[in-house]
XYZ file of C-alpha atoms in Angstrom:
720
model
C 13.217 -1.572 -15.574
C 13.054 1.971 -13.955
C 10.230 4.145 -14.048
C 11.908 6.691 -15.998
C 12.989 3.847 -19.052
C 8.997 2.472 -18.989
C 8.132 6.378 -19.461
C 10.487 6.892 -22.512
C 9.469 3.940 -23.946
C 5.655 4.718 -23.627
C 6.708 8.147 -24.950
C 8.087 7.494 -28.076
C 5.335 5.406 -28.869
C 2.283 6.996 -28.744
C 3.959 10.093 -30.688
C 5.044 8.250 -33.535
C 1.702 9.571 -34.967
C 2.557 12.949 -33.880
C 6.046 13.596 -35.781
C 3.822 11.570 -38.874
C 1.751 14.360 -38.897
C 3.499 17.382 -38.156
C 5.399 16.922 -41.075
C 1.798 15.962 -43.350
C 0.436 19.327 -42.347
C 3.850 21.432 -42.051
C 3.677 20.422 -46.107
C -0.222 20.277 -46.676
C -1.819 22.243 -44.217
C -0.396 26.258 -44.697
C 1.646 24.780 -47.847
C 5.559 25.335 -45.850
C 8.781 23.780 -46.124
C 9.453 20.455 -44.556
C 12.748 21.399 -44.128
C 13.100 24.555 -42.579
C 16.151 26.720 -43.386
C 18.609 25.591 -40.987
C 20.658 28.498 -39.071
C 23.923 28.584 -38.719
C 24.544 27.531 -36.055
C 22.213 24.260 -36.653
C 24.764 23.642 -39.809
C 28.146 23.878 -38.349
C 26.526 21.027 -35.594
C 26.044 18.980 -38.685
C 29.188 19.425 -39.978
C 30.485 19.049 -36.786
C 29.345 15.658 -36.202
C 29.421 14.774 -39.476
C 33.017 14.931 -38.884
C 32.423 12.122 -35.603
C 30.965 9.947 -37.641
C 33.527 9.902 -40.943
C 36.143 9.326 -38.327
C 35.060 6.592 -36.255
C 33.456 4.411 -39.667
C 36.934 4.782 -40.609
C 38.392 4.030 -37.654
C 36.773 0.593 -37.203
C 37.773 0.151 -41.056
C 40.820 0.281 -40.004
C 39.991 -2.230 -37.343
C 38.540 -4.983 -39.994
C 41.804 -3.937 -41.827
C 43.850 -5.056 -38.518
C 44.339 -8.657 -39.061
C 44.795 -8.800 -42.806
C 48.036 -8.637 -44.859
C 47.068 -5.924 -46.571
C 48.081 -4.157 -43.534
C 50.978 -5.053 -42.430
C 52.887 -5.502 -45.559
C 51.245 -3.387 -47.140
C 50.026 0.089 -45.593
C 51.564 -0.292 -41.391
C 55.533 0.245 -43.496
C 53.517 3.348 -45.173
C 52.760 4.543 -42.080
C 55.713 3.937 -40.954
C 57.755 5.474 -43.484
C 55.654 8.407 -43.768
C 55.051 9.421 -40.060
C 58.788 8.490 -39.253
C 57.220 6.851 -35.860
C 57.765 3.201 -34.179
C 55.091 0.885 -33.839
C 53.733 2.427 -30.944
C 54.098 5.951 -32.273
C 52.062 4.500 -35.297
C 49.657 2.121 -33.607
C 48.698 5.429 -31.192
C 47.469 7.308 -34.216
C 45.834 5.390 -35.851
C 43.681 3.161 -33.046
C 43.951 5.073 -30.234
C 43.534 8.918 -31.639
C 40.345 8.796 -34.018
C 38.354 8.051 -30.308
C 40.033 10.919 -28.268
C 39.679 13.194 -31.588
C 36.065 11.898 -31.551
C 35.862 12.238 -28.146
C 36.678 16.186 -28.407
C 34.888 17.054 -31.433
C 31.464 15.479 -29.078
C 32.532 17.719 -27.069
C 32.402 20.743 -29.627
C 28.963 19.190 -30.329
C 27.314 19.534 -27.375
C 28.906 22.389 -26.649
C 27.250 24.147 -29.587
C 23.747 22.401 -28.955
C 23.558 23.661 -25.545
C 24.307 27.417 -26.834
C 21.377 27.647 -29.528
C 19.041 28.273 -26.684
C 15.379 28.361 -27.536
C 16.219 26.463 -31.129
C 12.363 24.529 -31.585
C 14.421 21.446 -32.273
C 15.475 20.813 -28.784
C 11.904 20.167 -27.735
C 10.806 18.746 -30.547
C 12.223 15.631 -32.737
C 11.074 15.204 -36.183
C 11.591 11.230 -37.015
C 9.501 9.005 -38.898
C 8.037 5.669 -38.679
C 10.596 3.769 -39.917
C 12.861 5.119 -37.609
C 10.615 4.941 -34.995
C 9.804 1.295 -35.612
C 13.550 0.826 -34.737
C 13.988 2.406 -31.469
C 10.928 -0.304 -30.239
C 12.095 -2.913 -28.512
C 12.201 -6.321 -30.408
C 13.287 -8.832 -27.165
C 12.322 -8.181 -23.712
C 12.414 -11.440 -21.723
C 15.723 -13.254 -21.864
C 19.859 -12.604 -20.768
C 20.575 -9.375 -22.818
C 17.116 -7.108 -20.863
C 15.496 -5.064 -23.782
C 17.006 -4.581 -27.055
C 15.454 -2.193 -29.606
C 15.955 -3.020 -32.943
C 18.772 -0.750 -33.758
C 20.629 -1.979 -30.542
C 19.792 -5.622 -32.070
C 21.497 -4.738 -35.128
C 24.911 -2.907 -33.960
C 25.080 -6.337 -31.739
C 25.273 -7.957 -34.951
C 27.410 -6.038 -36.826
C 29.358 -5.743 -33.967
C 29.325 -9.758 -33.422
C 30.053 -9.938 -37.353
C 33.534 -7.936 -37.044
C 34.601 -10.124 -34.325
C 33.713 -13.440 -36.111
C 35.352 -11.399 -39.418
C 38.989 -10.200 -37.113
C 38.916 -13.901 -35.733
C 38.788 -15.171 -40.050
C 40.619 -13.494 -40.902
C 43.735 -13.297 -37.707
C 43.542 -17.502 -38.843
C 44.205 -17.135 -42.228
C 47.203 -15.099 -42.809
C 48.933 -17.244 -39.423
C 47.863 -21.058 -40.725
C 49.273 -19.870 -44.150
C 52.953 -18.832 -42.985
C 52.850 -21.457 -40.529
C 55.676 -23.861 -39.142
C 56.009 -26.959 -37.352
C 58.292 -26.622 -34.619
C 59.574 -29.994 -34.208
C 57.987 -32.819 -31.469
C 54.442 -30.774 -32.318
C 52.403 -32.176 -34.533
C 50.215 -29.624 -36.694
C 46.787 -29.759 -34.573
C 49.108 -28.027 -31.981
C 50.747 -25.518 -33.563
C 47.483 -24.724 -35.414
C 46.067 -23.917 -31.698
C 48.538 -22.254 -30.094
C 47.493 -19.615 -33.187
C 44.429 -19.778 -32.325
C 44.449 -19.204 -28.718
C 46.591 -16.667 -29.628
C 44.553 -14.873 -32.336
C 41.354 -14.939 -29.747
C 43.560 -12.734 -27.421
C 43.701 -10.319 -29.879
C 39.846 -10.699 -30.661
C 39.569 -10.009 -26.796
C 41.870 -6.753 -26.499
C 38.305 -5.219 -29.643
C 36.227 -6.294 -26.660
C 38.681 -4.441 -24.249
C 38.908 -0.934 -26.452
C 35.447 -0.673 -26.297
C 35.237 -1.761 -22.912
C 35.939 1.343 -20.411
C 34.147 3.435 -22.579
C 30.521 3.174 -21.718
C 31.116 3.482 -17.872
C 32.300 7.191 -17.829
C 29.556 8.753 -16.575
C 30.814 12.591 -17.385
C 31.810 11.461 -20.839
C 30.914 13.020 -24.098
C 30.277 10.216 -26.150
C 27.058 9.088 -24.321
C 24.838 11.888 -24.973
C 26.366 12.317 -28.574
C 24.910 9.609 -29.034
C 21.550 10.207 -27.675
C 22.389 7.579 -24.464
C 22.409 7.957 -20.537
C 25.368 6.745 -18.061
C 22.775 4.388 -16.903
C 21.632 3.221 -20.353
C 25.716 2.212 -21.583
C 26.224 0.033 -18.285
C 23.904 -2.460 -20.345
C 26.372 -1.812 -23.548
C 29.051 -2.545 -20.756
C 28.133 -5.335 -19.299
C 27.434 -7.321 -23.026
C 31.045 -5.841 -23.828
C 32.808 -7.375 -20.658
C 30.656 -10.901 -21.163
C 32.059 -10.941 -24.639
C 35.976 -10.262 -23.601
C 35.539 -12.263 -20.219
C 34.186 -15.144 -22.600
C 36.980 -14.307 -25.777
C 40.256 -14.187 -22.678
C 39.226 -17.169 -21.005
C 38.707 -19.864 -23.881
C 42.094 -17.925 -24.681
C 43.851 -18.746 -20.931
C 41.979 -22.563 -21.553
C 43.200 -23.563 -24.796
C 47.233 -22.256 -24.321
C 46.748 -24.552 -21.041
C 45.487 -27.296 -23.313
C 48.366 -26.318 -25.656
C 51.158 -26.815 -22.430
C 49.675 -29.584 -21.721
C 49.161 -31.681 -25.075
C 53.442 -30.129 -24.935
C 54.689 -31.466 -21.749
C 55.018 -27.495 -21.234
C 53.237 -26.633 -18.846
C 56.114 -25.146 -16.258
C 55.641 -22.065 -19.152
C 52.631 -21.389 -17.024
C 54.856 -20.241 -14.533
C 57.208 -18.135 -17.171
C 57.744 -14.110 -16.499
C 59.802 -13.111 -20.241
C 61.854 -10.350 -20.634
C 60.988 -9.542 -23.761
C 57.931 -11.191 -24.806
C 54.645 -11.936 -22.970
C 54.083 -12.699 -19.426
C 52.449 -16.057 -18.800
C 52.416 -14.511 -15.345
C 50.816 -11.027 -15.612
C 48.354 -12.688 -17.780
C 46.718 -15.852 -15.883
C 47.059 -12.989 -12.406
C 44.684 -10.764 -14.991
C 42.400 -13.379 -15.470
C 42.449 -14.389 -12.213
C 40.917 -11.069 -11.158
C 38.262 -10.503 -13.894
C 37.255 -13.892 -13.120
C 36.479 -12.453 -10.365
C 34.679 -9.536 -11.754
C 32.653 -11.411 -13.519
C 31.689 -13.972 -11.142
C 30.088 -11.806 -8.743
C 28.590 -9.221 -11.264
C 25.993 -12.271 -12.298
C 22.852 -10.858 -11.802
C 22.294 -13.511 -8.631
C 24.872 -12.535 -7.474
C 24.754 -9.060 -8.217
C 21.035 -8.468 -6.623
C 21.261 -10.343 -3.596
C 25.397 -9.315 -2.777
C 25.582 -6.254 -3.979
C 28.397 -4.742 -2.067
C 30.614 -8.226 -2.794
C 29.908 -6.978 -6.325
C 30.800 -3.701 -5.592
C 34.178 -4.396 -4.486
C 35.141 -6.586 -6.198
C 34.812 -4.865 -9.536
C 37.721 -2.483 -7.588
C 39.701 -5.576 -8.903
C 39.747 -3.607 -12.363
C 43.457 -1.736 -11.570
C 45.336 -4.652 -11.655
C 43.656 -6.087 -14.273
C 44.867 -3.374 -16.601
C 47.910 -3.359 -15.259
C 48.003 -6.930 -15.577
C 46.292 -7.120 -18.709
C 49.029 -4.414 -19.993
C 51.696 -6.203 -19.275
C 50.758 -9.735 -20.833
C 50.058 -7.839 -23.585
C 53.075 -5.749 -24.312
C 52.684 -1.740 -24.572
C 52.435 -1.946 -28.112
C 49.227 -4.421 -28.298
C 48.080 -2.224 -25.086
C 47.625 0.752 -27.649
C 44.187 -0.275 -29.076
C 42.961 -0.814 -25.179
C 44.465 2.799 -24.358
C 41.855 5.156 -25.429
C 39.311 3.415 -23.330
C 41.566 2.866 -20.568
C 42.582 7.038 -20.903
C 38.823 8.121 -21.176
C 37.953 6.337 -18.110
C 41.056 7.549 -15.862
C 40.543 10.761 -17.278
C 36.185 10.449 -15.793
C 37.451 8.786 -12.645
C 39.978 11.466 -11.790
C 37.976 13.651 -12.525
C 35.138 12.359 -10.346
C 37.276 11.750 -7.341
C 38.241 15.060 -7.134
C 34.808 16.261 -7.153
C 33.407 13.897 -4.659
C 36.592 14.345 -1.827
C 34.571 18.089 -1.449
C 31.669 18.713 1.396
C 28.288 19.874 0.279
C 25.708 22.038 2.270
C 23.182 19.842 3.067
C 20.415 23.023 4.121
C 17.382 21.137 5.142
C 15.382 17.739 5.852
C 11.957 16.540 5.586
C 10.313 12.765 6.527
C 7.235 11.717 4.963
C 5.062 9.046 6.728
C 5.624 6.408 4.440
C 9.006 6.339 5.626
C 10.830 8.171 3.313
C 13.490 11.388 4.260
C 13.688 14.742 1.428
C 17.678 15.549 1.118
C 17.670 19.282 -0.455
C 21.385 20.383 -0.561
C 22.644 24.189 -1.447
C 23.277 24.730 -5.544
C 25.355 26.683 -7.412
C 22.192 29.010 -9.779
C 25.345 27.667 -12.688
C 24.529 24.502 -12.427
C 22.192 23.217 -14.592
C 20.514 19.762 -15.075
C 17.724 18.068 -17.144
C 15.074 16.245 -15.403
C 15.197 12.108 -14.541
C 19.144 13.349 -13.629
C 20.710 11.494 -11.463
C 23.363 12.409 -8.564
C 24.767 9.500 -5.757
C 25.824 10.821 -2.660
C 27.938 9.548 -0.164
C 27.720 9.729 3.781
C 30.397 9.420 5.651
C 29.282 8.953 9.421
C 27.105 5.623 7.955
C 29.827 4.272 5.371
C 33.118 5.955 4.222
C 32.809 3.665 0.516
C 29.036 2.979 -0.096
C 27.895 5.779 -3.408
C 23.754 5.032 -3.778
C 22.556 7.097 -6.813
C 19.562 8.324 -6.380
C 17.074 10.760 -8.583
C 17.046 13.914 -8.422
C 12.930 15.333 -7.557
C 13.982 19.760 -7.823
C 14.086 21.150 -11.503
C 16.701 23.697 -12.004
C 14.384 26.210 -13.745
C 12.037 26.175 -10.967
C 14.506 25.468 -7.973
C 17.958 27.426 -8.991
C 19.807 27.214 -5.511
C 18.130 24.056 -4.220
C 18.893 20.368 -5.385
C 16.948 17.314 -3.766
C 16.148 13.572 -2.655
C 13.709 12.182 -1.634
C 15.362 8.540 -0.422
C 12.996 5.869 0.927
C 14.428 3.914 4.034
C 14.790 -0.354 2.753
C 17.901 -1.722 3.177
C 20.822 -1.173 5.597
C 22.006 1.269 4.044
C 18.896 3.588 3.887
C 17.771 2.371 6.948
C 21.435 3.907 8.898
C 20.838 7.077 6.893
C 17.214 7.689 8.259
C 17.668 7.032 11.757
C 20.686 9.703 11.695
C 19.010 12.592 10.312
C 16.259 11.421 12.803
C 18.011 11.585 15.769
C 19.176 15.300 14.380
C 18.077 18.080 16.623
C 15.334 20.089 14.678
C 16.356 23.234 15.985
C 20.098 22.661 14.181
C 22.388 19.849 13.552
C 24.917 19.336 10.707
C 25.519 15.961 8.944
C 28.866 16.021 6.480
C 27.422 14.724 3.146
C 29.837 14.326 -0.347
C 28.305 13.967 -3.604
C 28.865 13.275 -7.015
C 27.147 14.288 -10.201
C 24.350 15.168 -10.928
C 24.548 13.006 -14.487
C 22.051 14.510 -17.207
C 21.124 13.400 -19.650
C 22.027 15.150 -22.562
C 19.888 18.163 -23.807
C 17.192 16.788 -26.429
C 16.661 13.455 -25.189
C 14.205 13.466 -23.288
C 12.640 15.932 -25.472
C 9.235 16.119 -22.941
C 7.696 18.775 -25.304
C 7.957 17.451 -28.281
C 4.894 14.653 -27.398
C 1.078 15.820 -27.671
C 0.153 13.644 -24.408
C 2.738 11.964 -21.415
C 2.057 8.924 -19.816
C 3.688 8.645 -16.818
C 3.809 4.981 -15.037
C 5.699 4.671 -11.269
C 5.155 1.686 -8.505
C 6.294 3.349 -4.974
C 9.175 5.624 -4.905
C 10.128 4.986 -8.389
C 7.672 8.115 -8.788
C 11.016 10.311 -8.033
C 12.509 10.987 -11.578
C 8.408 11.627 -12.903
C 8.307 14.629 -10.276
C 11.120 16.332 -11.780
C 9.721 16.358 -14.891
C 6.151 17.635 -13.004
C 8.527 20.335 -11.942
C 10.162 21.287 -14.582
C 6.536 21.184 -16.525
C 4.811 23.580 -14.805
C 8.207 25.801 -14.569
C 7.048 25.574 -18.989
C 4.181 26.045 -17.976
C 4.456 29.039 -16.350
C 7.154 30.288 -18.755
C 5.090 30.137 -21.713
C 2.766 32.702 -23.390
C 1.755 29.846 -26.741
C 2.979 27.487 -26.623
C 0.475 24.284 -25.538
C 1.989 22.090 -22.905
C 1.170 18.300 -23.548
C -1.160 16.421 -21.267
C 0.441 14.229 -18.102
C -0.699 10.595 -16.907
C 0.669 9.201 -13.844
C -0.283 6.494 -12.518
C 0.877 5.646 -9.723
C 0.505 2.283 -7.521
C 1.630 2.390 -3.468
C 1.636 -0.062 -1.385
C 0.264 2.159 1.767
C -1.564 4.829 1.692
C 0.497 5.942 3.543
C 2.836 6.531 0.357
C 0.211 8.886 -1.401
C 2.299 11.308 1.058
C 4.753 11.486 -2.526
C 2.377 12.963 -4.300
C 2.392 15.867 -2.141
C 6.108 16.570 -3.664
C 4.824 16.987 -7.660
C 5.087 21.394 -7.227
C 6.824 22.825 -4.761
C 5.459 25.804 -3.062
C 7.245 28.068 -5.358
C 5.179 26.934 -7.894
C 2.071 25.843 -8.238
C -0.782 24.648 -10.506
C -2.452 28.009 -9.486
C 0.439 29.222 -11.247
C 0.586 26.915 -14.385
C -2.568 27.210 -15.831
C -2.164 25.706 -18.628
C -1.024 22.291 -17.585
C -2.611 20.089 -18.213
C -2.752 16.646 -15.245
C -4.390 14.094 -14.499
C -3.289 11.408 -12.035
C -4.722 8.062 -10.708
C -3.635 7.015 -7.573
C -4.031 3.245 -6.728
C -3.071 1.934 -3.532
C -2.874 -1.999 -3.751
C -2.794 -3.471 0.104
C -5.638 -1.186 1.374
C -9.899 -2.147 -0.155
C -10.701 1.419 2.202
C -9.094 4.740 3.187
C -7.837 4.714 6.384
C -9.759 6.764 8.782
C -9.451 8.898 12.224
C -5.512 9.444 13.042
C -3.080 6.443 11.714
C 0.150 5.787 13.646
C 1.853 5.193 11.484
C 1.802 8.922 9.937
C 2.933 11.864 11.919
C 3.623 15.545 11.156
C 6.180 15.991 7.624
C 8.490 18.479 9.866
C 11.546 19.712 8.577
C 15.058 19.459 10.559
C 17.704 22.783 9.536
C 21.355 21.592 9.574
C 24.174 24.215 10.836
C 26.519 25.219 7.419
C 30.020 24.439 8.781
C 32.431 26.720 7.016
C 33.815 23.810 4.683
C 31.086 23.153 3.701
C 30.272 24.832 -0.243
C 27.377 24.453 -2.725
C 26.476 21.653 -5.379
C 29.140 23.018 -8.185
C 29.145 22.397 -11.610
C 31.478 19.470 -12.585
C 33.179 19.304 -16.156
C 30.908 17.786 -18.292
C 27.538 18.709 -18.872
C 28.514 22.171 -17.375
C 30.877 22.853 -19.599
C 32.500 20.430 -22.719
C 34.572 22.650 -24.252
C 36.827 22.509 -20.351
C 36.390 18.916 -20.598
C 37.191 18.826 -23.834
C 40.425 20.930 -23.284
C 41.338 18.095 -20.015
C 41.291 14.942 -22.742
C 43.363 17.212 -25.265
C 45.719 18.312 -22.694
C 45.832 15.451 -20.588
C 47.035 12.968 -23.891
C 49.510 16.201 -25.425
C 51.222 16.255 -21.998
C 50.943 11.788 -21.979
C 52.391 11.813 -25.613
C 54.804 14.485 -24.373
C 56.284 12.088 -21.511
C 56.288 8.836 -24.126
C 57.874 10.707 -26.985
C 60.892 11.711 -24.041
C 60.951 8.352 -23.090
C 61.666 6.298 -25.235
C 63.831 8.879 -27.314
C 66.315 9.475 -24.852
C 65.564 6.520 -22.135
C 64.632 3.373 -24.829
C 66.101 4.268 -27.977
C 69.885 4.288 -27.284
C 69.370 1.031 -25.275
C 67.537 -1.191 -27.966
C 67.687 1.021 -31.550
C 63.669 0.674 -31.855
C 64.526 -3.244 -31.891
C 61.990 -3.844 -29.060
C 64.457 -7.308 -28.744
C 66.811 -5.702 -25.537
C 64.147 -3.374 -23.232
C 62.415 -4.774 -20.861
C 58.258 -5.235 -21.385
C 57.444 -4.700 -17.890
C 59.678 -1.521 -17.190
C 59.002 -0.484 -19.844
C 55.181 -0.907 -20.130
C 54.685 0.208 -16.133
C 56.896 3.351 -17.362
C 54.286 4.423 -19.607
C 51.561 3.440 -17.103
C 53.310 5.565 -14.866
C 53.220 8.424 -17.501
C 49.799 7.699 -17.928
C 48.295 8.576 -14.702
C 50.844 11.490 -13.910
C 49.939 13.446 -17.015
C 45.771 12.381 -16.194
C 46.507 13.224 -12.494
C 48.282 16.938 -13.506
C 45.864 17.922 -15.725
C 42.688 17.448 -13.756
C 44.252 18.277 -10.918
C 44.673 22.249 -12.086
C 41.300 22.109 -14.083
C 39.066 21.313 -11.582
C 41.249 23.964 -9.008
C 40.566 26.387 -11.626
C 36.715 25.371 -11.813
C 36.595 25.344 -7.589
C 38.057 28.497 -7.740
C 34.860 29.824 -10.053
C 32.480 28.065 -7.787
C 34.296 29.514 -4.761
C 33.300 33.242 -6.503
C 30.314 31.728 -6.576
C 29.221 30.740 -3.255
C 29.922 34.199 -2.191
C 27.274 35.417 -3.931
C 24.946 32.960 -3.127
C 22.253 33.896 -0.589
C 21.940 32.210 2.555
C 19.131 29.660 2.259
C 16.488 31.345 5.164
C 14.405 28.931 6.441
C 11.003 29.359 5.311
C 7.558 30.279 7.414
C 5.618 27.356 9.066
C 4.388 25.025 6.442
C 0.632 25.080 6.447
C -1.633 22.822 7.947
C -3.364 20.793 5.425
C -6.631 18.278 5.311
C -5.390 15.195 4.023
C -7.393 15.047 0.758
C -7.238 11.521 0.223
C -7.870 8.855 3.508
C -10.044 11.472 4.427
C -11.477 11.710 8.512
C -9.184 14.846 9.456
C -5.828 12.956 8.963
C -4.127 16.788 9.552
C -0.170 16.301 7.884
C 2.051 19.236 7.236
C 3.346 20.052 3.671
C 5.999 22.496 2.175
C 4.186 21.463 -1.507
C 1.220 23.271 -3.574
C -1.755 24.083 -2.851
C -3.652 20.966 -1.660
C -6.934 21.546 -4.228
C -5.862 21.759 -7.509
C -4.028 18.453 -6.553
C -6.621 17.349 -4.775
C -9.410 17.864 -8.363
C -6.477 16.616 -10.845
C -6.176 12.823 -8.557
C -8.049 10.051 -8.430
C -7.359 7.045 -5.732
C -8.253 3.846 -5.851
C -8.160 1.455 -3.097
C -8.248 -2.539 -2.908
C -6.541 -3.233 -6.223
C -3.733 -2.945 -9.210
C -3.922 -0.773 -12.450
C -5.329 -2.056 -15.760
C -2.096 -1.136 -17.772
C -4.084 -2.691 -20.830
C -6.163 -1.458 -21.251
C -5.223 2.111 -20.082
C -3.014 2.302 -21.991
C -5.278 0.689 -25.036
C -7.599 3.879 -24.840
C -4.849 6.307 -24.347
C -3.548 4.764 -27.665
C -6.810 4.788 -29.480
C -7.534 7.976 -28.769
C -4.045 9.638 -29.461
C -4.819 8.153 -32.885
C -8.407 9.536 -32.676
C -7.226 12.397 -32.135
C -4.550 12.360 -34.727
C -5.991 11.526 -37.421
C -9.161 13.843 -36.895
C -6.530 16.899 -37.327
C -5.035 15.369 -40.608
C -8.119 14.616 -42.549
C -9.458 18.608 -41.546
C -6.245 19.583 -42.683
C -5.944 17.421 -45.905
């Protein structure tokens, strides 16, 4: 559980009453309408969102109807006669096109949401007690992790869909079952049951790749981040691999019981390839085994590299299914391929590292040059790769800077813990302070959608962190500092930061809360209270601490090939992303149509009994890769040209004046440190440091909750 997740859970819980009584205030206090008249842009956004919801529900209905006799005997022939497409064209139209359409519609919706600017609902949402209750956790401990009420409901509905899907298929198959000579009835039923287990697994695979596309528009459309989507990918992956494993074991048992074990080595020319299916199952089992929590946590690199077996898994699964069945899985694979290609192109560039700073706690702060047009929201994540440390490893870190407060820089703080971070710390510390160069590549930043974390929508914010987990809250507080300085009449929320550290040396993380460009003196409306707990020390250290040293920055020399962190397609260009997806899929359809019309159709006359399945599937996969690579490459080059023009306008980041040496306000005893942050006096007044014990979270949250209820009740009764 990330500290940001703790904040979101607490924020939603404490703000339930705020949402309810705001509606009462508008209705009863001043006689205004409870729902103001929406603007034209708001109506357009709602219409787009409704259209996406209708198409998605229709897509789910087609999945529910697929195993029925009505679809196979009535709907499919009518669709073939109406459209004139073959089986592959119908399945692409019915099962692939709706997902891509929803994806493009989501891009349009997110673009309209960004354009609404200062619309009040960007920062403040209204809800009801029932809606807030659905978003509260109902399961905390267990194999599923933290599950909210709405997640549990969707999970149960999805499991019901899988059960219905399998039951409908089995009912139809058993109604027309024919026992072959030499077989028994239970053996024929076992074969059909095993076959339809694979069909149920394909339904899981249709959704498997959607949650792991980091730049996808589907996740922010439903209020999720790329990090939150991993949980659903894990659920779908476990379900799919359990079903595929049962599918393979049932077939092995069937072959063994009918003395046909030799079929395990059969690669059929125009039917499902058993060898390809077995290879796909082995790749999936390797990923599944290394993804177990105990193995993933202890040997993360093994899990990371083994998970790249998804490429042969997709290829062998397509060869096993055939191109017709693969059309069901196509939209998820296609969108993931577009996202992965864009991420690969962005990560190839070297970014300009401006400076670094070592903190006494053993952390290092890296500051990158950033294009001013790159906007990111608080709690964003940046993936960092340092080739001189490891060419293959990419590590995510929380962005501590605010794009509003610091338009030209992007900062992350990395704690010296673990092999990769220790090598990075040693590499940066070995560079001369006067200048040096370090090649770094980044991917991202990946931001939650606007309105997903409406910090200004609450009267009070409670943030709880431990150690380096304070980094997401640094970006939140910096953003609120900027908002408080810009706001004229709007009231800012009260902030309570409860942070736990092991040693007093880690208190230097608090110095990063506000940069030098904007301290609390420039934001008088920001009410910040910090409760810091040092657990391993019973009293403040006095005198010179050998573990502390001045925070001297290291400045890097820019190379001509280095460029500032530029916007990638996605959060900073939703319309471009929708255009890329539409164009690449149109190019793929064109290539497949040419292949089908002028090469495959003359051979088998659309009978699908002559042309080899494997060759046809590989050609489709080849065209898929070519179309995605060509369109995304062209879009990236066009975006790169715009970023290059923007980079020429960026002024070079000059070295600031020597930082002010300030007296350490927490430990006392005359320990001096060099800080690049806010004035020490306002921060010291807002901070209360406790030594030798942990925070009593139950009593603190209870008091905060009680005070919050009492305050709202008083306002409501006065208005009434």
